[in-house]
Structures are given as C-alpha cells and as structure tokens.
Amino acid sequence: FFVLSSGINAEYGYLNTGVHLLFPCPSSTIIGECTSGKFEGFDQMNTQLVTSVKDLILGCVDPTLHQAIDGSLMGAALLRALCYCNAAKKEITTSPTLRCRLLVIKGSPDVRGQYMPIMNAVFAAQKNKIGIDSVVLGEESTYLEQASEITGGTYLKITDHSTLVQYLLSIFLMSIEFRKTFNIPPPKKVDFRAACQCHGTMLDTGFVCSVCMTVYCSFRAICQSCNAHFKLRTAVKKVIKKGTGKRKLDNGKP
C-alpha cells in the first residue's frame, strides 16, 4: 500500500487486526549505503520496508486472533493514507500544487464488510483529487475497479507475478496525467452496482439504510452497521363481511 507524490512517499501494510506504517518509521535508525548505480535514499527505503514487513509478519504470534476476524482492513488503510496526504499538503507550503496518489497492491479477495469503508474513502479521495491506482495479484476486485474508475486511476490485474516490477516501472511510476500519452492496457468495463452488506452480491435494486447508507438485498429491521431500527410499512387489509344472502320478511323471519 503506497502513497506517492512529488518528493514524499509512504508505505502502509494492513492486516485484519490493524493498519501499520511501514515507511517512514520515526523510530528507525537504518542508514542507507550509496552503492554504484543506487541512490542512498532508495537503499534506506528498501531496507526499512523489508525490515518492517518482516516485523509485521513475525508479530502475528496468535493465529486464532487473525482467524476470528474476517478479512483485511483495506478501508482503514485507505483512510490512513488519505490523512497522510492531507497532513503532507499542510506541512509542505512551498508547493501549493502538491498532487498525491495512492497505489494499492492487493492479493487477498474482497470482503463484503469492507465495502462501505472503502467507498467512503474513495469518495473522499475523489473530492481531494487523489487518484487511486490498483494492482491485483489474485482474483478480480470489484471494489478496486470502482475506486480506480471513480478517482481517475488505473486498475490492472497481473496474472504473471514475475512481471510485477515491469508493470510498476512502466505504468505506475509515471503520473496519471502522463499516462494519456502512452499506450497502456485499456480499462475494462466497470460494474458500478452496489454490493449488499449481508452477502456481498451486486444488486440492481435493494434496501438502503437512511442513516449510514448501507445496502441490503432484503429488508432488515436493524441495520448491522449503525444499529438503526426501522419498521416496514405494510398496507392495511380491509376485511369486508359478506352477507348470508337470505332475505328477511316483514315479520322478521326468513
């Protein structure tokens, strides 16, 4: 998970238990080496990134804790990255036209519980003109397809993982504005239908919570996201009593 901009960059790693800043790390004392053909800052970034990833993986000492939580917190990682971009724009006052963009490298499948946090982050990135590029190493991701299309980024699914570096250098290293002049893979048709919270299926028509905008495929009396209570209004059936069909005579007898 990368935050890219002019002169600054940051890397985030996310699991199902939290989001971790991999680079830059304030407590890091790693010193890069200026070797032939390599910039010292690049060597420091690579060394610290590899070290942070190893520490993140080795820190998963309790596998039952990770198995109890469904999916990774990609929505939280997107929001952390957007906060980093906002802070960088406020700190760097010498460049008022600082343009940030996000690069998401994803290998896990989509999680239906992350749809609303991801879409909230996507619309926030669109408002701040931050593009989201997506590189998918596993199965297709409908969430990232919508994120890249809405924010003006590039979505790419890589089947041969050995070509990852080539794609990163040839497509995602350049800015979004320059890609229009290069011959990059054409975008595929994106399905903009919303996914329901209960099953994760794409819907044409569904039920939407008026409080948190969560989508469901069927009516829910209690929203699973915000615990809002609703009542389904049904038409009141009028019961009409029919007569027996017998006529009464003047003396009151049939």
PDB file of C-alpha atoms in Angstrom:
ATOM      1  CA  PHE A   1       0.000   0.000   0.000  1.00  0.00           C
ATOM      2  CA  PHE A   2       1.823   3.107  -1.206  1.00  0.00           C
ATOM      3  CA  VAL A   3       1.254   6.869  -1.004  1.00  0.00           C
ATOM      4  CA  LEU A   4       3.071   8.586  -3.878  1.00  0.00           C
ATOM      5  CA  SER A   5       3.546  12.291  -4.524  1.00  0.00           C
ATOM      6  CA  SER A   6       6.175  14.817  -5.589  1.00  0.00           C
ATOM      7  CA  GLY A   7       9.038  14.381  -3.142  1.00  0.00           C
ATOM      8  CA  ILE A   8       7.261  12.334  -0.464  1.00  0.00           C
ATOM      9  CA  ASN A   9       6.198   8.716  -0.171  1.00  0.00           C
ATOM     10  CA  ALA A  10       4.868   6.403   2.487  1.00  0.00           C
ATOM     11  CA  GLU A  11       4.025   2.710   2.683  1.00  0.00           C
ATOM     12  CA  TYR A  12       1.257   1.131   4.775  1.00  0.00           C
ATOM     13  CA  GLY A  13       0.622  -2.529   5.482  1.00  0.00           C
ATOM     14  CA  TYR A  14      -2.787  -3.761   6.570  1.00  0.00           C
ATOM     15  CA  LEU A  15      -3.979  -6.973   8.166  1.00  0.00           C
ATOM     16  CA  ASN A  16      -7.312  -7.989   9.628  1.00  0.00           C
ATOM     17  CA  THR A  17      -6.185  -6.689  13.020  1.00  0.00           C
ATOM     18  CA  GLY A  18      -4.909  -3.228  12.119  1.00  0.00           C
ATOM     19  CA  VAL A  19      -3.028  -0.861   9.800  1.00  0.00           C
ATOM     20  CA  HIS A  20       0.735  -0.360  10.196  1.00  0.00           C
ATOM     21  CA  LEU A  21       3.019   2.342   8.818  1.00  0.00           C
ATOM     22  CA  LEU A  22       5.950   0.589   7.157  1.00  0.00           C
ATOM     23  CA  PHE A  23       7.817   3.636   5.833  1.00  0.00           C
ATOM     24  CA  PRO A  24       8.822   6.167   7.022  1.00  0.00           C
ATOM     25  CA  CYS A  25       9.226   4.941  10.586  1.00  0.00           C
ATOM     26  CA  PRO A  26      10.101   7.681  13.127  1.00  0.00           C
ATOM     27  CA  SER A  27      12.000   5.261  15.375  1.00  0.00           C
ATOM     28  CA  SER A  28      14.101   3.776  12.581  1.00  0.00           C
ATOM     29  CA  THR A  29      17.903   4.204  12.648  1.00  0.00           C
ATOM     30  CA  ILE A  30      18.639   2.435   9.350  1.00  0.00           C
ATOM     31  CA  ILE A  31      21.365   4.133   7.295  1.00  0.00           C
ATOM     32  CA  GLY A  32      21.417   3.561   3.572  1.00  0.00           C
ATOM     33  CA  GLU A  33      24.542   2.782   1.567  1.00  0.00           C
ATOM     34  CA  CYS A  34      25.415   4.705  -1.573  1.00  0.00           C
ATOM     35  CA  THR A  35      26.465   1.893  -3.903  1.00  0.00           C
ATOM     36  CA  SER A  36      27.205   2.127  -7.597  1.00  0.00           C
ATOM     37  CA  GLY A  37      24.060   2.900  -9.525  1.00  0.00           C
ATOM     38  CA  LYS A  38      21.822   3.208  -6.450  1.00  0.00           C
ATOM     39  CA  PHE A  39      20.758   6.345  -4.608  1.00  0.00           C
ATOM     40  CA  GLU A  40      21.297   6.288  -0.828  1.00  0.00           C
ATOM     41  CA  GLY A  41      17.691   7.230  -0.101  1.00  0.00           C
ATOM     42  CA  PHE A  42      16.380   4.330  -2.204  1.00  0.00           C
ATOM     43  CA  ASP A  43      18.603   1.855  -0.360  1.00  0.00           C
ATOM     44  CA  GLN A  44      17.402   3.176   3.002  1.00  0.00           C
ATOM     45  CA  MET A  45      13.754   2.933   1.932  1.00  0.00           C
ATOM     46  CA  ASN A  46      14.152  -0.628   0.622  1.00  0.00           C
ATOM     47  CA  THR A  47      15.973  -1.814   3.737  1.00  0.00           C
ATOM     48  CA  GLN A  48      13.471  -0.265   6.113  1.00  0.00           C
ATOM     49  CA  LEU A  49      10.496  -1.534   4.101  1.00  0.00           C
ATOM     50  CA  VAL A  50      11.773  -5.126   4.103  1.00  0.00           C
ATOM     51  CA  THR A  51      12.531  -4.914   7.823  1.00  0.00           C
ATOM     52  CA  SER A  52       9.076  -3.519   8.630  1.00  0.00           C
ATOM     53  CA  VAL A  53       7.325  -6.216   6.605  1.00  0.00           C
ATOM     54  CA  LYS A  54       9.293  -8.950   8.395  1.00  0.00           C
ATOM     55  CA  ASP A  55       8.451  -7.450  11.790  1.00  0.00           C
ATOM     56  CA  LEU A  56       4.793  -7.208  10.788  1.00  0.00           C
ATOM     57  CA  ILE A  57       4.627 -10.866   9.761  1.00  0.00           C
ATOM     58  CA  LEU A  58       6.602 -12.115  12.751  1.00  0.00           C
ATOM     59  CA  GLY A  59       4.336 -10.095  15.039  1.00  0.00           C
ATOM     60  CA  CYS A  60       1.378 -12.349  14.163  1.00  0.00           C
ATOM     61  CA  VAL A  61       2.046 -14.657  17.109  1.00  0.00           C
ATOM     62  CA  ASP A  62      -1.599 -15.501  17.778  1.00  0.00           C
ATOM     63  CA  PRO A  63      -3.149 -17.137  14.678  1.00  0.00           C
ATOM     64  CA  THR A  64      -6.519 -17.602  16.395  1.00  0.00           C
ATOM     65  CA  LEU A  65      -6.888 -13.820  16.689  1.00  0.00           C
ATOM     66  CA  HIS A  66      -6.466 -13.372  12.938  1.00  0.00           C
ATOM     67  CA  GLN A  67      -8.780 -16.263  12.111  1.00  0.00           C
ATOM     68  CA  ALA A  68     -11.552 -14.785  14.262  1.00  0.00           C
ATOM     69  CA  ILE A  69     -11.666 -11.586  12.160  1.00  0.00           C
ATOM     70  CA  ASP A  70     -12.982 -11.829   8.608  1.00  0.00           C
ATOM     71  CA  GLY A  71     -10.862 -10.067   6.010  1.00  0.00           C
ATOM     72  CA  SER A  72      -8.285  -7.281   5.990  1.00  0.00           C
ATOM     73  CA  LEU A  73      -8.877  -3.653   6.910  1.00  0.00           C
ATOM     74  CA  MET A  74      -8.302  -2.125   3.490  1.00  0.00           C
ATOM     75  CA  GLY A  75     -10.831   0.636   4.129  1.00  0.00           C
ATOM     76  CA  ALA A  76      -8.943   1.753   7.237  1.00  0.00           C
ATOM     77  CA  ALA A  77      -5.648   1.681   5.331  1.00  0.00           C
ATOM     78  CA  LEU A  78      -7.110   3.923   2.615  1.00  0.00           C
ATOM     79  CA  LEU A  79      -8.300   6.418   5.220  1.00  0.00           C
ATOM     80  CA  ARG A  80      -4.894   6.424   6.934  1.00  0.00           C
ATOM     81  CA  ALA A  81      -3.230   7.110   3.604  1.00  0.00           C
ATOM     82  CA  LEU A  82      -5.630   9.975   2.864  1.00  0.00           C
ATOM     83  CA  CYS A  83      -4.870  11.501   6.269  1.00  0.00           C
ATOM     84  CA  TYR A  84      -1.164  11.269   5.467  1.00  0.00           C
ATOM     85  CA  CYS A  85      -1.729  13.083   2.165  1.00  0.00           C
ATOM     86  CA  ASN A  86      -3.721  15.807   3.894  1.00  0.00           C
ATOM     87  CA  ALA A  87      -1.014  16.306   6.521  1.00  0.00           C
ATOM     88  CA  ALA A  88       1.691  16.432   3.836  1.00  0.00           C
ATOM     89  CA  LYS A  89      -0.175  19.137   1.930  1.00  0.00           C
ATOM     90  CA  LYS A  90      -0.405  21.272   5.070  1.00  0.00           C
ATOM     91  CA  GLU A  91       3.246  20.826   6.025  1.00  0.00           C
ATOM     92  CA  ILE A  92       4.731  21.466   2.582  1.00  0.00           C
ATOM     93  CA  THR A  93       3.800  25.080   1.948  1.00  0.00           C
ATOM     94  CA  THR A  94       6.409  25.652  -0.759  1.00  0.00           C
ATOM     95  CA  SER A  95       4.453  23.575  -3.294  1.00  0.00           C
ATOM     96  CA  PRO A  96       0.776  24.567  -3.298  1.00  0.00           C
ATOM     97  CA  THR A  97       0.095  22.256  -6.252  1.00  0.00           C
ATOM     98  CA  LEU A  98       1.186  19.068  -4.491  1.00  0.00           C
ATOM     99  CA  ARG A  99      -0.623  16.142  -6.111  1.00  0.00           C
ATOM    100  CA  CYS A 100      -0.797  12.861  -4.210  1.00  0.00           C
ATOM    101  CA  ARG A 101      -1.915   9.471  -5.451  1.00  0.00           C
ATOM    102  CA  LEU A 102      -2.360   6.051  -3.894  1.00  0.00           C
ATOM    103  CA  LEU A 103      -1.122   2.708  -5.182  1.00  0.00           C
ATOM    104  CA  VAL A 104      -2.858  -0.379  -3.781  1.00  0.00           C
ATOM    105  CA  ILE A 105      -1.217  -3.788  -4.271  1.00  0.00           C
ATOM    106  CA  LYS A 106      -3.753  -6.414  -3.271  1.00  0.00           C
ATOM    107  CA  GLY A 107      -3.563 -10.194  -3.205  1.00  0.00           C
ATOM    108  CA  SER A 108      -6.496 -11.139  -0.976  1.00  0.00           C
ATOM    109  CA  PRO A 109     -10.149 -11.433  -2.092  1.00  0.00           C
ATOM    110  CA  ASP A 110     -12.772  -8.773  -1.422  1.00  0.00           C
ATOM    111  CA  VAL A 111     -14.517  -8.737   1.949  1.00  0.00           C
ATOM    112  CA  ARG A 112     -18.172  -7.706   1.964  1.00  0.00           C
ATOM    113  CA  GLY A 113     -17.835  -5.933   5.309  1.00  0.00           C
ATOM    114  CA  GLN A 114     -15.251  -3.540   3.840  1.00  0.00           C
ATOM    115  CA  TYR A 115     -17.414  -2.188   1.006  1.00  0.00           C
ATOM    116  CA  MET A 116     -18.795   0.847   2.840  1.00  0.00           C
ATOM    117  CA  PRO A 117     -15.448   1.949   4.411  1.00  0.00           C
ATOM    118  CA  ILE A 118     -13.717   1.560   1.039  1.00  0.00           C
ATOM    119  CA  MET A 119     -16.354   3.562  -0.837  1.00  0.00           C
ATOM    120  CA  ASN A 120     -16.300   6.311   1.814  1.00  0.00           C
ATOM    121  CA  ALA A 121     -12.527   6.570   1.329  1.00  0.00           C
ATOM    122  CA  VAL A 122     -12.928   6.536  -2.463  1.00  0.00           C
ATOM    123  CA  PHE A 123     -15.349   9.461  -2.483  1.00  0.00           C
ATOM    124  CA  ALA A 124     -13.071  11.354  -0.074  1.00  0.00           C
ATOM    125  CA  ALA A 125     -10.143  10.773  -2.452  1.00  0.00           C
ATOM    126  CA  GLN A 126     -12.234  11.941  -5.396  1.00  0.00           C
ATOM    127  CA  LYS A 127     -13.140  15.157  -3.585  1.00  0.00           C
ATOM    128  CA  ASN A 128      -9.471  15.855  -2.803  1.00  0.00           C
ATOM    129  CA  LYS A 129      -8.385  14.916  -6.373  1.00  0.00           C
ATOM    130  CA  ILE A 130      -6.277  11.966  -5.244  1.00  0.00           C
ATOM    131  CA  GLY A 131      -6.078   9.141  -7.763  1.00  0.00           C
ATOM    132  CA  ILE A 132      -6.119   5.504  -6.661  1.00  0.00           C
ATOM    133  CA  ASP A 133      -4.113   3.003  -8.725  1.00  0.00           C
ATOM    134  CA  SER A 134      -4.826  -0.665  -8.160  1.00  0.00           C
ATOM    135  CA  VAL A 135      -2.668  -3.739  -8.805  1.00  0.00           C
ATOM    136  CA  VAL A 136      -4.456  -7.024  -8.145  1.00  0.00           C
ATOM    137  CA  LEU A 137      -2.406 -10.201  -7.821  1.00  0.00           C
ATOM    138  CA  GLY A 138      -5.273 -12.562  -7.008  1.00  0.00           C
ATOM    139  CA  GLU A 139      -8.874 -12.692  -8.138  1.00  0.00           C
ATOM    140  CA  GLU A 140     -10.690  -9.697  -9.606  1.00  0.00           C
ATOM    141  CA  SER A 141     -11.604  -6.933  -7.160  1.00  0.00           C
ATOM    142  CA  THR A 142     -14.866  -5.109  -7.876  1.00  0.00           C
ATOM    143  CA  TYR A 143     -14.155  -2.627  -5.093  1.00  0.00           C
ATOM    144  CA  LEU A 144     -10.811  -1.547  -6.540  1.00  0.00           C
ATOM    145  CA  GLU A 145     -12.253  -1.394 -10.050  1.00  0.00           C
ATOM    146  CA  GLN A 146     -14.773   1.159  -8.858  1.00  0.00           C
ATOM    147  CA  ALA A 147     -12.122   3.007  -6.814  1.00  0.00           C
ATOM    148  CA  SER A 148      -9.763   3.434  -9.770  1.00  0.00           C
ATOM    149  CA  GLU A 149     -12.529   4.406 -12.175  1.00  0.00           C
ATOM    150  CA  ILE A 150     -14.071   6.993  -9.850  1.00  0.00           C
ATOM    151  CA  THR A 151     -10.762   8.669  -8.917  1.00  0.00           C
ATOM    152  CA  GLY A 152      -9.203   8.542 -12.397  1.00  0.00           C
ATOM    153  CA  GLY A 153      -6.567   5.932 -11.576  1.00  0.00           C
ATOM    154  CA  THR A 154      -5.538   2.736 -13.342  1.00  0.00           C
ATOM    155  CA  TYR A 155      -6.736  -0.773 -12.468  1.00  0.00           C
ATOM    156  CA  LEU A 156      -4.562  -3.699 -13.530  1.00  0.00           C
ATOM    157  CA  LYS A 157      -4.784  -7.411 -12.799  1.00  0.00           C
ATOM    158  CA  ILE A 158      -1.467  -9.234 -13.111  1.00  0.00           C
ATOM    159  CA  THR A 159      -1.593 -12.969 -13.746  1.00  0.00           C
ATOM    160  CA  ASP A 160       2.172 -13.480 -14.047  1.00  0.00           C
ATOM    161  CA  HIS A 161       3.685 -12.230 -10.800  1.00  0.00           C
ATOM    162  CA  SER A 162       7.201 -12.231 -12.248  1.00  0.00           C
ATOM    163  CA  THR A 163       6.236  -9.190 -14.354  1.00  0.00           C
ATOM    164  CA  LEU A 164       5.143  -7.101 -11.357  1.00  0.00           C
ATOM    165  CA  VAL A 165       8.237  -4.890 -11.315  1.00  0.00           C
ATOM    166  CA  GLN A 166       7.972  -4.286 -15.054  1.00  0.00           C
ATOM    167  CA  TYR A 167       4.363  -3.099 -14.737  1.00  0.00           C
ATOM    168  CA  LEU A 168       5.180  -0.912 -11.741  1.00  0.00           C
ATOM    169  CA  LEU A 169       8.033   0.822 -13.578  1.00  0.00           C
ATOM    170  CA  SER A 170       6.326   1.171 -16.957  1.00  0.00           C
ATOM    171  CA  ILE A 171       2.794   2.191 -15.878  1.00  0.00           C
ATOM    172  CA  PHE A 172       2.512   3.220 -12.247  1.00  0.00           C
ATOM    173  CA  LEU A 173       5.803   5.096 -11.902  1.00  0.00           C
ATOM    174  CA  MET A 174       4.569   7.933 -14.120  1.00  0.00           C
ATOM    175  CA  SER A 175       1.855  10.331 -13.021  1.00  0.00           C
ATOM    176  CA  ILE A 176      -1.772   9.890 -14.017  1.00  0.00           C
ATOM    177  CA  GLU A 177      -1.638  12.901 -16.377  1.00  0.00           C
ATOM    178  CA  PHE A 178       1.277  11.464 -18.409  1.00  0.00           C
ATOM    179  CA  ARG A 179      -0.384   8.081 -18.934  1.00  0.00           C
ATOM    180  CA  LYS A 180      -2.708   9.558 -21.521  1.00  0.00           C
ATOM    181  CA  THR A 181       0.227   9.910 -23.927  1.00  0.00           C
ATOM    182  CA  PHE A 182       1.411   6.305 -23.505  1.00  0.00           C
ATOM    183  CA  ASN A 183      -0.006   3.040 -24.759  1.00  0.00           C
ATOM    184  CA  ILE A 184      -1.210   1.406 -21.546  1.00  0.00           C
ATOM    185  CA  PRO A 185      -3.686  -1.507 -21.215  1.00  0.00           C
ATOM    186  CA  PRO A 186      -7.207  -0.231 -21.935  1.00  0.00           C
ATOM    187  CA  PRO A 187      -9.608  -0.089 -18.981  1.00  0.00           C
ATOM    188  CA  LYS A 188     -12.273  -2.751 -18.746  1.00  0.00           C
ATOM    189  CA  LYS A 189     -15.966  -2.128 -18.261  1.00  0.00           C
ATOM    190  CA  VAL A 190     -16.627  -1.448 -14.587  1.00  0.00           C
ATOM    191  CA  ASP A 191     -19.690  -2.713 -12.751  1.00  0.00           C
ATOM    192  CA  PHE A 192     -20.919   0.222 -10.641  1.00  0.00           C
ATOM    193  CA  ARG A 193     -23.669  -1.703  -8.883  1.00  0.00           C
ATOM    194  CA  ALA A 194     -23.591  -1.637  -5.106  1.00  0.00           C
ATOM    195  CA  ALA A 195     -22.753  -4.738  -3.071  1.00  0.00           C
ATOM    196  CA  CYS A 196     -25.075  -5.788  -0.281  1.00  0.00           C
ATOM    197  CA  GLN A 197     -23.728  -5.907   3.258  1.00  0.00           C
ATOM    198  CA  CYS A 198     -25.217  -9.300   4.088  1.00  0.00           C
ATOM    199  CA  HIS A 199     -23.993 -11.450   1.174  1.00  0.00           C
ATOM    200  CA  GLY A 200     -21.627  -9.264  -0.846  1.00  0.00           C
ATOM    201  CA  THR A 201     -23.573  -9.733  -4.088  1.00  0.00           C
ATOM    202  CA  MET A 202     -24.010  -6.939  -6.624  1.00  0.00           C
ATOM    203  CA  LEU A 203     -27.548  -5.528  -6.683  1.00  0.00           C
ATOM    204  CA  ASP A 204     -29.651  -3.622  -9.178  1.00  0.00           C
ATOM    205  CA  THR A 205     -32.325  -2.840  -6.570  1.00  0.00           C
ATOM    206  CA  GLY A 206     -32.006  -3.143  -2.816  1.00  0.00           C
ATOM    207  CA  PHE A 207     -32.769  -1.669   0.599  1.00  0.00           C
ATOM    208  CA  VAL A 208     -30.593   1.241   1.818  1.00  0.00           C
ATOM    209  CA  CYS A 209     -30.188   2.375   5.413  1.00  0.00           C
ATOM    210  CA  SER A 210     -31.120   6.056   5.613  1.00  0.00           C
ATOM    211  CA  VAL A 211     -28.585   6.662   8.407  1.00  0.00           C
ATOM    212  CA  CYS A 212     -25.314   5.098   7.177  1.00  0.00           C
ATOM    213  CA  MET A 213     -26.256   4.265   3.541  1.00  0.00           C
ATOM    214  CA  THR A 214     -25.562   0.536   3.968  1.00  0.00           C
ATOM    215  CA  VAL A 215     -27.121  -1.584   1.209  1.00  0.00           C
ATOM    216  CA  TYR A 216     -29.041  -4.813   1.843  1.00  0.00           C
ATOM    217  CA  CYS A 217     -30.663  -7.264  -0.534  1.00  0.00           C
ATOM    218  CA  SER A 218     -33.670  -7.725   1.766  1.00  0.00           C
ATOM    219  CA  PHE A 219     -35.396  -5.677   4.443  1.00  0.00           C
ATOM    220  CA  ARG A 220     -33.635  -5.538   7.812  1.00  0.00           C
ATOM    221  CA  ALA A 221     -35.383  -4.259  10.902  1.00  0.00           C
ATOM    222  CA  ILE A 222     -32.000  -3.393  12.472  1.00  0.00           C
ATOM    223  CA  CYS A 223     -29.049  -2.112  10.458  1.00  0.00           C
ATOM    224  CA  GLN A 224     -25.937  -4.226  11.007  1.00  0.00           C
ATOM    225  CA  SER A 225     -23.622  -1.221  10.590  1.00  0.00           C
ATOM    226  CA  CYS A 226     -25.194   1.527  12.724  1.00  0.00           C
ATOM    227  CA  ASN A 227     -27.889  -0.440  14.667  1.00  0.00           C
ATOM    228  CA  ALA A 228     -30.640   1.867  13.418  1.00  0.00           C
ATOM    229  CA  HIS A 229     -34.180   0.468  13.854  1.00  0.00           C
ATOM    230  CA  PHE A 230     -36.742   0.542  11.053  1.00  0.00           C
ATOM    231  CA  LYS A 231     -40.330  -0.515  10.563  1.00  0.00           C
ATOM    232  CA  LEU A 232     -41.672  -1.866   7.298  1.00  0.00           C
ATOM    233  CA  ARG A 233     -44.906  -0.136   6.395  1.00  0.00           C
ATOM    234  CA  THR A 234     -47.456  -2.559   5.030  1.00  0.00           C
ATOM    235  CA  ALA A 235     -50.843  -1.859   3.529  1.00  0.00           C
ATOM    236  CA  VAL A 236     -53.761  -2.404   5.923  1.00  0.00           C
ATOM    237  CA  LYS A 237     -56.126  -5.007   4.616  1.00  0.00           C
ATOM    238  CA  LYS A 238     -59.805  -4.116   4.919  1.00  0.00           C
ATOM    239  CA  VAL A 239     -61.970  -7.041   5.858  1.00  0.00           C
ATOM    240  CA  ILE A 240     -65.471  -6.826   4.374  1.00  0.00           C
ATOM    241  CA  LYS A 241     -68.064  -9.117   5.854  1.00  0.00           C
ATOM    242  CA  LYS A 242     -70.328 -10.613   3.271  1.00  0.00           C
ATOM    243  CA  GLY A 243     -73.988 -11.280   3.983  1.00  0.00           C
ATOM    244  CA  THR A 244     -75.617 -14.712   4.037  1.00  0.00           C
ATOM    245  CA  GLY A 245     -77.740 -13.920   1.012  1.00  0.00           C
ATOM    246  CA  LYS A 246     -81.075 -14.588   2.828  1.00  0.00           C
ATOM    247  CA  ARG A 247     -83.867 -12.016   2.728  1.00  0.00           C
ATOM    248  CA  LYS A 248     -85.952 -11.197   5.787  1.00  0.00           C
ATOM    249  CA  LEU A 249     -89.744 -10.954   5.598  1.00  0.00           C
ATOM    250  CA  ASP A 250     -91.856  -8.293   7.252  1.00  0.00           C
ATOM    251  CA  ASN A 251     -92.371 -10.402  10.360  1.00  0.00           C
ATOM    252  CA  GLY A 252     -88.623 -10.773  10.813  1.00  0.00           C
ATOM    253  CA  LYS A 253     -88.472 -14.385   9.700  1.00  0.00           C
ATOM    254  CA  PRO A 254     -86.537 -15.529   6.630  1.00  0.00           C
TER     255      PRO A 254
END
